[in-house]
Tab-separated table of C-alpha atoms in Angstrom:
chain	number	residue	atom	x	y	z
A	1	MET	CA	-51.291	-54.127	-26.892
A	2	VAL	CA	-48.060	-52.531	-25.623
A	3	SER	CA	-45.474	-52.379	-28.410
A	4	GLN	CA	-42.080	-53.981	-27.908
A	5	MET	CA	-39.433	-51.429	-27.013
A	6	LYS	CA	-35.719	-51.679	-26.501
A	7	ALA	CA	-33.226	-49.261	-24.987
A	8	LEU	CA	-29.955	-48.195	-26.568
A	9	VAL	CA	-27.660	-46.808	-23.863
A	10	LEU	CA	-24.552	-44.883	-24.912
A	11	SER	CA	-21.621	-45.584	-22.605
A	12	GLY	CA	-18.651	-44.823	-24.836
A	13	GLY	CA	-16.993	-41.438	-25.221
A	14	ALA	CA	-13.749	-40.120	-23.808
A	15	GLY	CA	-15.123	-37.918	-21.017
A	16	THR	CA	-12.604	-35.159	-21.747
A	17	ARG	CA	-14.451	-32.577	-19.623
A	18	LEU	CA	-14.047	-34.733	-16.505
A	19	ARG	CA	-10.320	-35.280	-16.845
A	20	PRO	CA	-8.183	-36.249	-14.984
A	21	ILE	CA	-10.845	-38.472	-13.343
A	22	THR	CA	-11.703	-40.054	-16.705
A	23	HIS	CA	-8.097	-40.823	-17.614
A	24	THR	CA	-8.556	-43.931	-15.453
A	25	SER	CA	-12.330	-44.341	-15.170
A	26	ALA	CA	-15.407	-44.282	-17.410
A	27	LYS	CA	-17.310	-41.005	-17.045
A	28	GLN	CA	-20.600	-42.914	-16.748
A	29	LEU	CA	-19.279	-44.666	-13.617
A	30	VAL	CA	-18.341	-41.556	-11.647
A	31	PRO	CA	-20.606	-41.844	-8.589
A	32	VAL	CA	-23.398	-39.510	-7.545
A	33	ALA	CA	-24.424	-40.078	-3.914
A	34	ASN	CA	-22.092	-43.108	-4.051
A	35	LYS	CA	-23.866	-44.699	-7.037
A	36	PRO	CA	-22.616	-44.463	-10.654
A	37	VAL	CA	-24.524	-42.021	-12.863
A	38	LEU	CA	-25.110	-44.828	-15.378
A	39	PHE	CA	-27.008	-46.884	-12.787
A	40	TYR	CA	-29.652	-44.152	-12.361
A	41	GLY	CA	-30.335	-44.311	-16.101
A	42	LEU	CA	-30.575	-48.107	-16.131
A	43	GLU	CA	-32.991	-47.991	-13.202
A	44	SER	CA	-35.130	-45.429	-15.075
A	45	ILE	CA	-35.233	-47.717	-18.125
A	46	ALA	CA	-36.301	-50.693	-16.001
A	47	ASP	CA	-38.952	-48.572	-14.246
A	48	ALA	CA	-40.386	-47.688	-17.671
A	49	GLY	CA	-41.007	-51.385	-18.354
A	50	ILE	CA	-38.149	-51.858	-20.820
A	51	THR	CA	-35.961	-54.902	-20.213
A	52	ASP	CA	-33.881	-55.372	-23.383
A	53	VAL	CA	-30.866	-53.017	-23.368
A	54	GLY	CA	-28.088	-52.574	-25.917
A	55	MET	CA	-25.040	-50.884	-24.402
A	56	ILE	CA	-22.729	-48.990	-26.751
A	57	VAL	CA	-19.203	-49.275	-25.323
A	58	GLY	CA	-15.803	-47.947	-26.351
A	59	ASP	CA	-12.360	-47.801	-24.743
A	60	THR	CA	-13.820	-48.295	-21.250
A	61	ALA	CA	-15.838	-51.370	-22.266
A	62	GLU	CA	-14.216	-53.693	-19.733
A	63	GLU	CA	-14.940	-51.351	-16.825
A	64	ILE	CA	-18.551	-50.808	-17.934
A	65	GLU	CA	-19.107	-54.558	-18.352
A	66	ASN	CA	-17.614	-55.317	-14.936
A	67	ALA	CA	-19.942	-52.762	-13.316
A	68	VAL	CA	-23.177	-53.617	-15.152
A	69	GLY	CA	-22.681	-57.328	-15.850
A	70	ASP	CA	-25.561	-59.010	-17.642
A	71	GLY	CA	-27.969	-56.381	-16.294
A	72	SER	CA	-29.894	-58.814	-14.100
A	73	LYS	CA	-29.342	-56.764	-10.933
A	74	PHE	CA	-31.358	-53.993	-12.607
A	75	GLY	CA	-33.985	-56.392	-13.964
A	76	LEU	CA	-32.516	-55.962	-17.453
A	77	GLN	CA	-30.936	-58.090	-20.146
A	78	VAL	CA	-27.880	-56.242	-21.474
A	79	THR	CA	-26.133	-56.819	-24.798
A	80	TYR	CA	-22.819	-55.022	-25.385
A	81	ILE	CA	-22.227	-53.364	-28.758
A	82	PRO	CA	-18.628	-52.178	-29.344
A	83	GLN	CA	-17.960	-48.846	-31.046
A	84	GLU	CA	-14.371	-48.415	-32.246
A	85	LYS	CA	-14.489	-44.635	-32.030
A	86	PRO	CA	-17.087	-42.160	-30.694
A	87	LEU	CA	-18.307	-41.108	-34.141
A	88	GLY	CA	-21.611	-39.544	-33.119
A	89	LEU	CA	-24.983	-40.539	-31.706
A	90	ALA	CA	-26.369	-41.414	-35.135
A	91	HIS	CA	-23.361	-43.684	-35.670
A	92	ALA	CA	-24.372	-45.556	-32.508
A	93	VAL	CA	-27.811	-46.169	-34.036
A	94	LEU	CA	-26.136	-47.281	-37.264
A	95	ILE	CA	-23.940	-49.925	-35.643
A	96	ALA	CA	-26.796	-51.169	-33.441
A	97	ARG	CA	-29.067	-51.782	-36.446
A	98	ASP	CA	-28.960	-55.586	-36.346
A	99	TRP	CA	-29.588	-55.701	-32.603
A	100	LEU	CA	-32.419	-53.153	-32.746
A	101	GLY	CA	-34.184	-54.953	-35.587
A	102	ASP	CA	-37.574	-53.393	-36.309
A	103	ASP	CA	-38.387	-52.552	-32.695
A	104	ASP	CA	-39.096	-49.086	-31.346
A	105	PHE	CA	-36.418	-47.916	-28.934
A	106	VAL	CA	-35.362	-45.240	-26.486
A	107	MET	CA	-31.821	-43.924	-26.841
A	108	TYR	CA	-30.381	-42.828	-23.494
A	109	LEU	CA	-27.041	-41.084	-22.978
A	110	GLY	CA	-25.396	-42.873	-20.074
A	111	ASP	CA	-23.955	-39.740	-18.451
A	112	ASN	CA	-27.286	-37.883	-18.349
A	113	PHE	CA	-29.371	-37.513	-15.215
A	114	ILE	CA	-33.123	-36.880	-15.186
A	115	VAL	CA	-34.990	-36.548	-11.912
A	116	GLY	CA	-38.228	-38.494	-12.058
A	117	GLY	CA	-37.079	-40.922	-14.736
A	118	ILE	CA	-38.541	-41.499	-18.219
A	119	THR	CA	-41.652	-43.586	-17.560
A	120	GLY	CA	-44.062	-40.800	-18.500
A	121	LEU	CA	-42.161	-40.057	-21.703
A	122	VAL	CA	-42.134	-43.730	-22.741
A	123	ASP	CA	-45.853	-44.102	-21.995
A	124	GLU	CA	-46.635	-41.015	-24.098
A	125	PHE	CA	-44.571	-42.352	-26.977
A	126	ARG	CA	-46.292	-45.730	-26.824
A	127	ARG	CA	-49.723	-44.052	-26.921
A	128	HIS	CA	-49.084	-41.834	-29.937
A	129	ARG	CA	-46.100	-43.561	-31.589
A	130	PRO	CA	-44.673	-40.665	-33.648
A	131	ASP	CA	-41.649	-41.415	-35.824
A	132	ALA	CA	-39.461	-39.644	-33.288
A	133	GLN	CA	-39.938	-37.918	-29.973
A	134	ILE	CA	-37.325	-35.661	-28.408
A	135	LEU	CA	-36.962	-34.255	-24.937
A	136	LEU	CA	-36.234	-30.531	-24.563
A	137	THR	CA	-35.391	-28.207	-21.701
A	138	ARG	CA	-34.669	-24.498	-21.498
A	139	VAL	CA	-31.021	-23.609	-20.857
A	140	ALA	CA	-29.180	-20.353	-20.261
A	141	ASP	CA	-26.548	-20.950	-22.980
A	142	PRO	CA	-27.829	-23.253	-25.741
A	143	ARG	CA	-24.624	-23.009	-27.802
A	144	ALA	CA	-23.201	-26.079	-26.060
A	145	PHE	CA	-26.158	-28.301	-27.030
A	146	GLY	CA	-28.318	-29.520	-29.837
A	147	VAL	CA	-31.026	-26.859	-30.170
A	148	ALA	CA	-34.624	-27.212	-31.360
A	149	GLU	CA	-36.745	-24.624	-33.137
A	150	LEU	CA	-40.523	-24.905	-32.704
A	151	ASP	CA	-43.299	-23.172	-34.605
A	152	ASP	CA	-46.189	-21.325	-32.929
A	153	SER	CA	-48.091	-24.606	-32.467
A	154	GLY	CA	-45.135	-26.274	-30.757
A	155	GLN	CA	-44.216	-28.429	-33.762
A	156	VAL	CA	-40.513	-29.164	-34.258
A	157	ILE	CA	-39.412	-27.436	-37.471
A	158	GLY	CA	-35.634	-27.447	-37.144
A	159	LEU	CA	-32.650	-28.751	-35.202
A	160	GLU	CA	-29.081	-27.476	-34.975
A	161	GLU	CA	-26.041	-28.991	-33.308
A	162	LYS	CA	-24.101	-26.555	-31.064
A	163	PRO	CA	-25.017	-23.446	-33.120
A	164	ASP	CA	-23.138	-20.160	-32.774
A	165	ASN	CA	-26.429	-18.275	-33.036
A	166	PRO	CA	-29.165	-20.461	-31.517
A	167	LYS	CA	-32.723	-19.950	-32.751
A	168	SER	CA	-34.150	-20.845	-29.335
A	169	ASP	CA	-33.133	-21.688	-25.782
A	170	LEU	CA	-34.516	-25.226	-26.071
A	171	ALA	CA	-31.735	-27.786	-25.709
A	172	LEU	CA	-32.071	-31.458	-26.505
A	173	VAL	CA	-31.894	-33.634	-23.410
A	174	GLY	CA	-29.994	-36.904	-23.862
A	175	VAL	CA	-33.100	-39.076	-24.268
A	176	TYR	CA	-34.672	-39.823	-27.659
A	177	LEU	CA	-37.463	-42.189	-28.726
A	178	PHE	CA	-37.614	-43.658	-32.220
A	179	THR	CA	-39.524	-46.016	-34.453
A	180	PRO	CA	-37.569	-47.922	-37.134
A	181	ALA	CA	-37.998	-44.845	-39.374
A	182	ILE	CA	-34.750	-43.502	-37.880
A	183	HIS	CA	-32.657	-46.210	-39.560
A	184	LYS	CA	-33.201	-44.814	-43.046
A	185	ALA	CA	-32.426	-41.315	-41.740
A	186	VAL	CA	-29.070	-42.247	-40.158
A	187	ARG	CA	-28.014	-43.899	-43.423
A	188	ALA	CA	-28.952	-40.791	-45.404
A	189	ILE	CA	-26.809	-38.208	-43.546
A	190	LYS	CA	-23.140	-37.282	-43.897
A	191	PRO	CA	-20.605	-36.591	-41.130
A	192	SER	CA	-20.675	-33.077	-39.713
A	193	TRP	CA	-17.718	-30.680	-39.503
A	194	ARG	CA	-16.824	-32.529	-36.300
A	195	GLY	CA	-16.459	-35.755	-38.254
A	196	GLU	CA	-19.472	-37.250	-36.480
A	197	LEU	CA	-22.852	-38.529	-37.596
A	198	GLU	CA	-25.130	-36.187	-35.666
A	199	ILE	CA	-28.472	-37.438	-34.395
A	200	THR	CA	-29.806	-33.898	-34.875
A	201	HIS	CA	-29.077	-34.222	-38.620
A	202	ALA	CA	-30.900	-37.562	-38.738
A	203	ILE	CA	-33.949	-36.110	-36.975
A	204	GLN	CA	-33.819	-33.084	-39.296
A	205	HIS	CA	-33.886	-35.542	-42.212
A	206	LEU	CA	-37.101	-36.982	-40.769
A	207	ILE	CA	-38.568	-33.477	-40.453
A	208	ASP	CA	-37.591	-32.589	-44.033
A	209	ASN	CA	-39.357	-35.735	-45.234
A	210	ARG	CA	-42.571	-34.874	-43.373
A	211	ALA	CA	-42.178	-37.501	-40.694
A	212	ASP	CA	-44.001	-37.068	-37.388
A	213	VAL	CA	-41.404	-35.610	-34.998
A	214	ARG	CA	-42.724	-34.498	-31.627
A	215	SER	CA	-41.173	-32.894	-28.585
A	216	THR	CA	-41.785	-32.784	-24.871
A	217	ILE	CA	-40.472	-29.841	-22.857
A	218	ILE	CA	-39.468	-30.896	-19.373
A	219	HIS	CA	-39.427	-28.412	-16.534
A	220	GLY	CA	-37.894	-30.758	-13.997
A	221	TYR	CA	-34.264	-31.397	-13.323
A	222	TRP	CA	-31.854	-32.547	-16.026
A	223	LYS	CA	-28.083	-32.491	-16.175
A	224	ASP	CA	-25.430	-33.707	-18.566
A	225	THR	CA	-22.863	-34.795	-15.960
A	226	GLY	CA	-19.948	-34.173	-18.302
A	227	ASN	CA	-18.082	-31.704	-16.092
A	228	VAL	CA	-17.198	-31.254	-12.434
A	229	VAL	CA	-19.658	-28.403	-11.769
A	230	ASP	CA	-22.583	-30.453	-13.070
A	231	MET	CA	-21.446	-33.574	-11.208
A	232	LEU	CA	-21.456	-31.674	-7.921
A	233	GLU	CA	-24.859	-30.163	-8.710
A	234	VAL	CA	-26.383	-33.577	-9.486
A	235	ASN	CA	-24.824	-34.966	-6.310
A	236	ARG	CA	-26.502	-32.126	-4.373
A	237	THR	CA	-29.872	-32.852	-5.968
A	238	VAL	CA	-29.753	-36.579	-5.238
A	239	LEU	CA	-28.599	-36.058	-1.664
A	240	GLU	CA	-31.564	-33.770	-1.037
A	241	GLY	CA	-33.751	-36.858	-1.355
A	242	VAL	CA	-31.886	-39.234	0.970
A	243	GLU	CA	-33.450	-40.506	4.189
A	244	ARG	CA	-31.473	-40.582	7.414
A	245	ARG	CA	-29.900	-43.988	8.063
A	246	ILE	CA	-27.152	-44.798	10.552
A	247	ASP	CA	-25.887	-48.348	9.958
A	248	GLY	CA	-22.243	-47.738	10.878
A	249	GLU	CA	-20.591	-46.722	14.155
A	250	VAL	CA	-20.869	-43.203	15.576
A	251	ASP	CA	-18.985	-42.683	18.830
A	252	ASP	CA	-20.210	-40.628	21.804
A	253	ARG	CA	-18.008	-37.662	20.886
A	254	SER	CA	-19.524	-37.361	17.417
A	255	GLU	CA	-22.670	-35.664	16.148
A	256	THR	CA	-24.792	-36.387	13.074
A	257	ILE	CA	-27.329	-33.745	12.055
A	258	GLY	CA	-30.121	-34.097	9.522
A	259	ARG	CA	-30.284	-36.512	6.589
A	260	VAL	CA	-27.066	-38.404	7.068
A	261	VAL	CA	-26.389	-41.911	5.725
A	262	ILE	CA	-23.619	-43.863	7.466
A	263	GLU	CA	-23.195	-47.156	5.621
A	264	PRO	CA	-22.411	-50.441	7.434
A	265	GLY	CA	-18.762	-50.705	8.449
A	266	ALA	CA	-18.191	-46.926	8.422
A	267	ARG	CA	-16.920	-45.299	11.622
A	268	ILE	CA	-17.350	-41.707	12.798
A	269	VAL	CA	-14.914	-40.713	15.536
A	270	ASN	CA	-14.946	-37.350	17.331
A	271	SER	CA	-16.473	-35.711	14.265
A	272	ARG	CA	-19.502	-33.736	13.105
A	273	ILE	CA	-21.521	-34.796	10.054
A	274	VAL	CA	-24.165	-32.361	8.760
A	275	GLY	CA	-26.501	-33.691	6.089
A	276	PRO	CA	-27.484	-34.308	3.531
A	277	ALA	CA	-24.365	-36.458	3.282
A	278	VAL	CA	-23.405	-40.065	2.604
A	279	ILE	CA	-20.459	-41.888	4.188
A	280	GLY	CA	-19.569	-45.157	2.435
A	281	SER	CA	-18.892	-48.543	3.986
A	282	GLY	CA	-15.461	-49.025	5.520
A	283	THR	CA	-14.766	-45.288	5.610
A	284	VAL	CA	-13.379	-43.746	8.796
A	285	VAL	CA	-14.000	-40.057	9.588
A	286	SER	CA	-12.033	-38.861	12.614
A	287	ASP	CA	-11.543	-35.435	14.210
A	288	SER	CA	-13.242	-33.884	11.180
A	289	TYR	CA	-16.269	-32.013	9.878
A	290	VAL	CA	-18.254	-33.248	6.868
A	291	GLY	CA	-20.768	-30.695	5.669
A	292	PRO	CA	-23.875	-30.743	3.469
A	293	PHE	CA	-23.973	-32.174	-0.065
A	294	THR	CA	-20.928	-34.379	0.403
A	295	SER	CA	-20.556	-37.990	-0.736
A	296	ILE	CA	-17.626	-40.011	0.547
A	297	ALA	CA	-17.298	-43.441	-1.058
A	298	GLU	CA	-16.166	-46.684	0.540
A	299	ASN	CA	-12.847	-47.327	2.319
A	300	CYS	CA	-11.776	-43.685	2.631
A	301	ARG	CA	-9.953	-41.997	5.511
A	302	ILE	CA	-10.850	-38.443	6.508
A	303	SER	CA	-8.924	-37.064	9.495
A	304	ASP	CA	-8.377	-33.623	10.974
A	305	SER	CA	-10.042	-31.955	7.971
A	306	GLU	CA	-13.227	-30.208	6.823
A	307	LEU	CA	-15.119	-31.247	3.706
A	308	GLU	CA	-18.252	-29.748	2.140
A	309	PHE	CA	-20.147	-29.853	-1.201
A	310	SER	CA	-17.742	-32.453	-2.563
A	311	ILE	CA	-17.442	-35.982	-3.938
A	312	VAL	CA	-14.675	-38.318	-2.753
A	313	LEU	CA	-14.217	-41.589	-4.623
A	314	ARG	CA	-13.210	-44.868	-3.004
A	315	ASP	CA	-9.931	-45.696	-1.239
A	316	SER	CA	-8.831	-42.081	-0.829
A	317	SER	CA	-7.446	-40.299	2.216
A	318	ILE	CA	-7.587	-36.661	3.341
A	319	ASP	CA	-5.454	-35.868	6.349
A	320	GLY	CA	-4.854	-32.578	8.124
A	321	VAL	CA	-5.534	-30.196	5.256
A	322	GLY	CA	-8.042	-27.766	6.751
A	323	ARG	CA	-11.090	-27.057	4.594
A	324	ILE	CA	-11.937	-28.532	1.175
A	325	GLU	CA	-15.089	-27.594	-0.739
A	326	SER	CA	-16.597	-27.846	-4.236
A	327	SER	CA	-14.167	-30.630	-5.113
A	328	LEU	CA	-14.182	-33.946	-6.971
A	329	ILE	CA	-11.470	-36.255	-5.629
A	330	GLY	CA	-10.695	-39.485	-7.467
A	331	ARG	CA	-9.859	-43.016	-6.367
A	332	HIS	CA	-6.734	-43.902	-4.351
A	333	VAL	CA	-5.920	-40.221	-3.811
A	334	GLU	CA	-3.849	-38.949	-0.886
A	335	VAL	CA	-4.330	-35.328	0.212
A	336	THR	CA	-1.911	-34.118	2.898
A	337	PRO	CA	-0.445	-30.774	3.998
A	338	ALA	CA	2.528	-29.430	2.068
A	339	PRO	CA	5.790	-29.449	4.053
A	340	SER	CA	6.540	-26.136	5.679
A	341	VAL	CA	9.471	-24.212	4.227
A	342	PRO	CA	11.414	-21.314	5.709
A	343	SER	CA	10.106	-17.945	4.602
A	344	ALA	CA	12.632	-16.162	2.405
A	345	HIS	CA	12.841	-13.652	-0.419
A	346	ARG	CA	14.933	-14.443	-3.477
A	347	LEU	CA	15.837	-11.367	-5.492
A	348	VAL	CA	17.624	-10.511	-8.697
A	349	LEU	CA	17.838	-6.722	-8.758
A	350	GLY	CA	19.334	-4.425	-11.318
A	351	ASP	CA	21.409	-1.314	-10.608
A	352	HIS	CA	19.769	1.568	-8.734
A	353	SER	CA	16.777	-0.579	-7.653
A	354	LYS	CA	14.604	0.434	-4.725
A	355	VAL	CA	12.687	-2.385	-2.971
A	356	GLN	CA	10.307	-2.349	-0.029
A	357	ILE	CA	9.644	-5.679	1.737
A	358	HIS	CA	7.183	-6.351	4.531
A	359	SER	CA	8.528	-9.135	6.718
């Protein structure tokens, strides 16, 4: 018999590393290949056969709820659980206690991206049902993550949160699986120096009390999309998997090369689009070049410009600015050339100065 499992999805947090985009938008809703990061996670949860989802929401609750709704478009049933402040991952488990009941659950950070989903991980957990199972991946600089220490047999013997001197290069990926044993652990720990209830401390409490804590090291692709560099990298990875589809208009003076998606209602005029790239519905690209690994959302205007390895959010315009690359451009943005000004030198020179100026 397959045990009942729920999913706890964390969609609060301030998204400080993605500012200024997240001053006006939830970080989990920043699009990758024109689809919010959060949606990829919800689809992975549904694919794993989990339908009951609790969504932890904070200041951006209204925006998250408007985007996700009741979850039915993902095949899910979503319950929203408000969190007054982002007080740590273990705090999210604490406030979701009544909703979780005594069911096993997967905790999924809504701004994380895992290629291939979590079905295999969930199936493994259901087969063996340890008290906790964590997902690990090797990273170049583990100091920015929760870090796991394993013994020679691969058993988890210790966890640290953002250590100055990491004991390994194994970082915790933002997916955790728990039995109800975690509830006692989150009640037993104290806030860290950051003022947060750390999930690493709760899992360490399980380890210290001889609970069965297991790990899976993934070698595939994982990103925490908390900053611009990682967002662009995830966008690149997703676009590498798109299939060519031209549903919009491409005039006779334009050229589309490779895996290019032109959504219905988009128009390409006297332009060159080199994939992989996605052009959203209602967007007009004219007299321009759009290069690989670029996502342009709906209702944008790109004219007399070049754009590559970038994400442009909806209702923005880029006009006559030459080349833009490696950029994340928000909603309702206007990018235009600066007005030309006469060239002049303004000097304040002391006595006996000697100045050479190349005109």
